[in-house]
Amino acid sequence: MNKLILSPEEIQEINAEISHYPDKAAVAIEALKIVQKHRRWVSDECLVAVAELLDMQPAQLEGVATFYNLIYRQPVGKTVIHYCNSVTCWMLGGDRVGERLCRHLNVGLGEMSADGEYTVLPIVCLGACDHAPVAMVGDELRLDLTEDAVKEILGR
C-alpha cells in the first residue's frame, strides 16, 4: 500500500480537499501541491501514493504533474527563482538576468545550488509585462530587473 509513503498530515490535508468534490481526481493539482508544500517536490513514490489515494492511474497523475509547471518533479532549493522568458521579458534582457542568476549561483537551469538554497527555472509568463523583465523569487514578484539586481535578489 503506497499511501504509507505519505505522512499522516499530507493524507489528512488531501482528504480534506477530497471532501469538497464528488470526484477524487478533481483534487489532483491540490494534492500534488500539498505534497510539495511538505517536501518541496513530488517524488515518483509520492506521485504513486497520491494517485492511489485519488483512485487514479499514476500515468494520469504524471500527466497532470508534468503539465502544471509549478509542480516540481525533482528536488529544488528552498527558494525557487522563476525568471520570465516570455517575449517581452526576453526583449528587455530577462534571459541575461536568468544567465546571471545561474552564473552567480554556479548552477544550470533546474539545478539546485550547492548550499541547497536556490533553484533557477524559466517560466513562460508572470503577467507583469509592463515591468519587464520580471522574476518570481519564492512567492515575491520582482519587477524591472537588471543584471545588477541579481545580488539583491539573492540577498547578498
mmCIF file of C-alpha atoms in Angstrom:
data_model
loop_
_atom_site.group_PDB
_atom_site.id
_atom_site.type_symbol
_atom_site.label_atom_id
_atom_site.label_comp_id
_atom_site.label_asym_id
_atom_site.label_seq_id
_atom_site.Cartn_x
_atom_site.Cartn_y
_atom_site.Cartn_z
ATOM 1 C CA MET A 1 0.000 0.000 0.000
ATOM 2 C CA ASN A 2 1.781 3.101 -1.266
ATOM 3 C CA LYS A 3 -0.254 5.518 0.837
ATOM 4 C CA LEU A 4 2.115 4.776 3.723
ATOM 5 C CA ILE A 5 4.757 6.843 1.934
ATOM 6 C CA LEU A 6 2.697 9.967 2.616
ATOM 7 C CA SER A 7 2.744 11.485 6.078
ATOM 8 C CA PRO A 8 -0.438 11.471 8.173
ATOM 9 C CA GLU A 9 -0.573 15.271 7.763
ATOM 10 C CA GLU A 10 -0.374 15.015 3.972
ATOM 11 C CA ILE A 11 -3.111 12.378 3.885
ATOM 12 C CA GLN A 12 -5.306 14.441 6.207
ATOM 13 C CA GLU A 13 -4.893 17.583 4.075
ATOM 14 C CA ILE A 14 -5.573 15.690 0.845
ATOM 15 C CA ASN A 15 -8.648 14.018 2.342
ATOM 16 C CA ALA A 16 -9.913 17.434 3.458
ATOM 17 C CA GLU A 17 -9.664 18.603 -0.172
ATOM 18 C CA ILE A 18 -11.351 15.415 -1.435
ATOM 19 C CA SER A 19 -14.332 16.099 0.826
ATOM 20 C CA HIS A 20 -15.216 19.159 -1.287
ATOM 21 C CA TYR A 21 -15.583 17.306 -4.613
ATOM 22 C CA PRO A 22 -17.703 14.443 -5.911
ATOM 23 C CA ASP A 23 -14.750 13.097 -7.935
ATOM 24 C CA LYS A 24 -11.420 12.490 -6.189
ATOM 25 C CA ALA A 25 -9.464 13.151 -9.386
ATOM 26 C CA ALA A 26 -10.615 16.784 -9.271
ATOM 27 C CA VAL A 27 -8.166 17.239 -6.392
ATOM 28 C CA ALA A 28 -5.115 16.155 -8.418
ATOM 29 C CA ILE A 29 -3.319 19.519 -8.572
ATOM 30 C CA GLU A 30 -4.150 20.429 -4.977
ATOM 31 C CA ALA A 31 -2.974 17.030 -3.741
ATOM 32 C CA LEU A 32 0.337 17.422 -5.570
ATOM 33 C CA LYS A 33 0.707 20.939 -4.156
ATOM 34 C CA ILE A 34 0.105 19.585 -0.638
ATOM 35 C CA VAL A 35 2.871 17.011 -1.018
ATOM 36 C CA GLN A 36 5.157 19.653 -2.487
ATOM 37 C CA LYS A 37 4.415 22.032 0.395
ATOM 38 C CA HIS A 38 5.686 19.411 2.821
ATOM 39 C CA ARG A 39 8.620 18.094 0.764
ATOM 40 C CA ARG A 40 9.446 20.894 -1.757
ATOM 41 C CA TRP A 41 8.994 18.432 -4.640
ATOM 42 C CA VAL A 42 6.991 15.348 -5.649
ATOM 43 C CA SER A 43 8.992 12.130 -5.925
ATOM 44 C CA ASP A 44 7.888 9.190 -8.063
ATOM 45 C CA GLU A 45 6.951 7.279 -4.908
ATOM 46 C CA CYS A 46 4.809 10.144 -3.623
ATOM 47 C CA LEU A 47 3.136 10.546 -7.013
ATOM 48 C CA VAL A 48 2.156 6.858 -6.999
ATOM 49 C CA ALA A 49 0.841 7.184 -3.424
ATOM 50 C CA VAL A 50 -1.222 10.257 -4.300
ATOM 51 C CA ALA A 51 -2.588 8.510 -7.403
ATOM 52 C CA GLU A 52 -3.673 5.595 -5.231
ATOM 53 C CA LEU A 53 -5.342 7.941 -2.761
ATOM 54 C CA LEU A 54 -7.215 9.656 -5.605
ATOM 55 C CA ASP A 55 -8.159 6.380 -7.365
ATOM 56 C CA MET A 56 -6.165 7.429 -10.434
ATOM 57 C CA GLN A 57 -3.583 5.689 -12.545
ATOM 58 C CA PRO A 58 -0.071 7.034 -11.844
ATOM 59 C CA ALA A 59 0.301 7.882 -15.551
ATOM 60 C CA GLN A 60 -2.791 10.089 -15.383
ATOM 61 C CA LEU A 61 -1.416 11.966 -12.388
ATOM 62 C CA GLU A 62 2.002 12.226 -14.022
ATOM 63 C CA GLY A 63 0.282 13.934 -16.955
ATOM 64 C CA VAL A 64 -1.186 16.496 -14.567
ATOM 65 C CA ALA A 65 2.126 16.971 -12.748
ATOM 66 C CA THR A 66 4.153 17.498 -15.899
ATOM 67 C CA PHE A 67 1.589 19.828 -17.472
ATOM 68 C CA TYR A 68 1.476 22.139 -14.444
ATOM 69 C CA ASN A 69 4.881 23.841 -14.395
ATOM 70 C CA LEU A 70 4.741 24.736 -10.704
ATOM 71 C CA ILE A 71 4.841 21.106 -9.618
ATOM 72 C CA TYR A 72 8.466 20.088 -9.208
ATOM 73 C CA ARG A 73 9.333 16.507 -10.108
ATOM 74 C CA GLN A 74 12.925 16.734 -8.942
ATOM 75 C CA PRO A 75 14.461 18.254 -5.808
ATOM 76 C CA VAL A 76 14.608 22.041 -5.739
ATOM 77 C CA GLY A 77 16.232 24.557 -3.444
ATOM 78 C CA LYS A 78 14.463 26.227 -0.543
ATOM 79 C CA THR A 79 13.839 29.215 -2.796
ATOM 80 C CA VAL A 80 12.854 28.690 -6.407
ATOM 81 C CA ILE A 81 13.534 31.638 -8.692
ATOM 82 C CA HIS A 82 11.378 31.707 -11.808
ATOM 83 C CA TYR A 83 12.624 34.236 -14.304
ATOM 84 C CA CYS A 84 10.220 35.138 -17.067
ATOM 85 C CA ASN A 85 11.360 34.190 -20.546
ATOM 86 C CA SER A 86 8.335 35.420 -22.468
ATOM 87 C CA VAL A 87 8.885 37.667 -25.486
ATOM 88 C CA THR A 88 8.564 40.962 -23.605
ATOM 89 C CA CYS A 89 10.943 39.972 -20.817
ATOM 90 C CA TRP A 90 13.357 38.422 -23.317
ATOM 91 C CA MET A 91 13.412 41.631 -25.395
ATOM 92 C CA LEU A 92 14.222 43.643 -22.279
ATOM 93 C CA GLY A 93 17.021 41.380 -21.008
ATOM 94 C CA GLY A 94 15.254 38.705 -18.986
ATOM 95 C CA ASP A 95 17.452 35.992 -20.469
ATOM 96 C CA ARG A 96 20.555 37.868 -19.297
ATOM 97 C CA VAL A 97 19.070 38.107 -15.787
ATOM 98 C CA GLY A 98 18.489 34.338 -15.823
ATOM 99 C CA GLU A 99 22.028 33.697 -17.076
ATOM 100 C CA ARG A 100 23.482 35.988 -14.395
ATOM 101 C CA LEU A 101 21.479 34.185 -11.690
ATOM 102 C CA CYS A 102 22.774 30.811 -12.872
ATOM 103 C CA ARG A 103 26.345 32.072 -13.160
ATOM 104 C CA HIS A 104 26.225 33.710 -9.714
ATOM 105 C CA LEU A 105 24.870 30.514 -8.126
ATOM 106 C CA ASN A 106 27.113 28.272 -10.234
ATOM 107 C CA VAL A 107 24.145 26.170 -11.418
ATOM 108 C CA GLY A 108 22.429 25.246 -14.638
ATOM 109 C CA LEU A 109 18.718 25.751 -15.131
ATOM 110 C CA GLY A 110 16.783 23.410 -12.877
ATOM 111 C CA GLU A 111 19.786 22.550 -10.732
ATOM 112 C CA MET A 112 19.966 23.193 -7.008
ATOM 113 C CA SER A 113 22.735 25.412 -5.641
ATOM 114 C CA ALA A 114 25.421 23.615 -3.630
ATOM 115 C CA ASP A 115 24.019 25.017 -0.365
ATOM 116 C CA GLY A 116 20.500 23.773 -1.199
ATOM 117 C CA GLU A 117 19.116 27.303 -1.083
ATOM 118 C CA TYR A 118 18.229 28.103 -4.714
ATOM 119 C CA THR A 119 16.975 26.655 -7.957
ATOM 120 C CA VAL A 120 16.596 28.813 -11.085
ATOM 121 C CA LEU A 121 13.888 27.969 -13.613
ATOM 122 C CA PRO A 122 12.474 29.778 -16.627
ATOM 123 C CA ILE A 123 8.730 30.345 -16.760
ATOM 124 C CA VAL A 124 6.633 31.326 -19.749
ATOM 125 C CA CYS A 125 4.927 34.391 -18.288
ATOM 126 C CA LEU A 126 4.446 36.035 -14.920
ATOM 127 C CA GLY A 127 1.856 38.529 -16.162
ATOM 128 C CA ALA A 128 3.782 41.721 -15.455
ATOM 129 C CA CYS A 129 4.912 42.676 -18.957
ATOM 130 C CA ASP A 130 4.660 46.381 -18.133
ATOM 131 C CA HIS A 131 7.502 45.877 -15.620
ATOM 132 C CA ALA A 132 9.682 43.514 -17.670
ATOM 133 C CA PRO A 133 11.937 41.805 -17.047
ATOM 134 C CA VAL A 134 10.464 40.122 -14.003
ATOM 135 C CA ALA A 135 11.118 37.141 -11.774
ATOM 136 C CA MET A 136 9.310 35.340 -9.009
ATOM 137 C CA VAL A 137 11.657 34.785 -6.071
ATOM 138 C CA GLY A 138 9.854 32.301 -3.853
ATOM 139 C CA ASP A 139 6.444 33.955 -3.543
ATOM 140 C CA GLU A 140 7.676 37.500 -4.230
ATOM 141 C CA LEU A 141 7.333 39.104 -7.653
ATOM 142 C CA ARG A 142 10.377 41.213 -8.528
ATOM 143 C CA LEU A 143 9.867 43.872 -11.197
ATOM 144 C CA ASP A 144 12.011 45.904 -13.595
ATOM 145 C CA LEU A 145 15.062 43.694 -13.127
ATOM 146 C CA THR A 146 18.542 44.351 -14.376
ATOM 147 C CA GLU A 147 21.579 42.101 -14.391
ATOM 148 C CA ASP A 148 22.910 44.145 -11.467
ATOM 149 C CA ALA A 149 19.831 43.235 -9.387
ATOM 150 C CA VAL A 150 20.997 39.627 -9.063
ATOM 151 C CA LYS A 151 22.974 40.202 -5.855
ATOM 152 C CA GLU A 152 19.973 41.980 -4.347
ATOM 153 C CA ILE A 153 17.648 39.156 -5.414
ATOM 154 C CA LEU A 154 19.892 36.657 -3.695
ATOM 155 C CA GLY A 155 20.147 38.794 -0.568
ATOM 156 C CA ARG A 156 23.912 39.033 -0.779
#
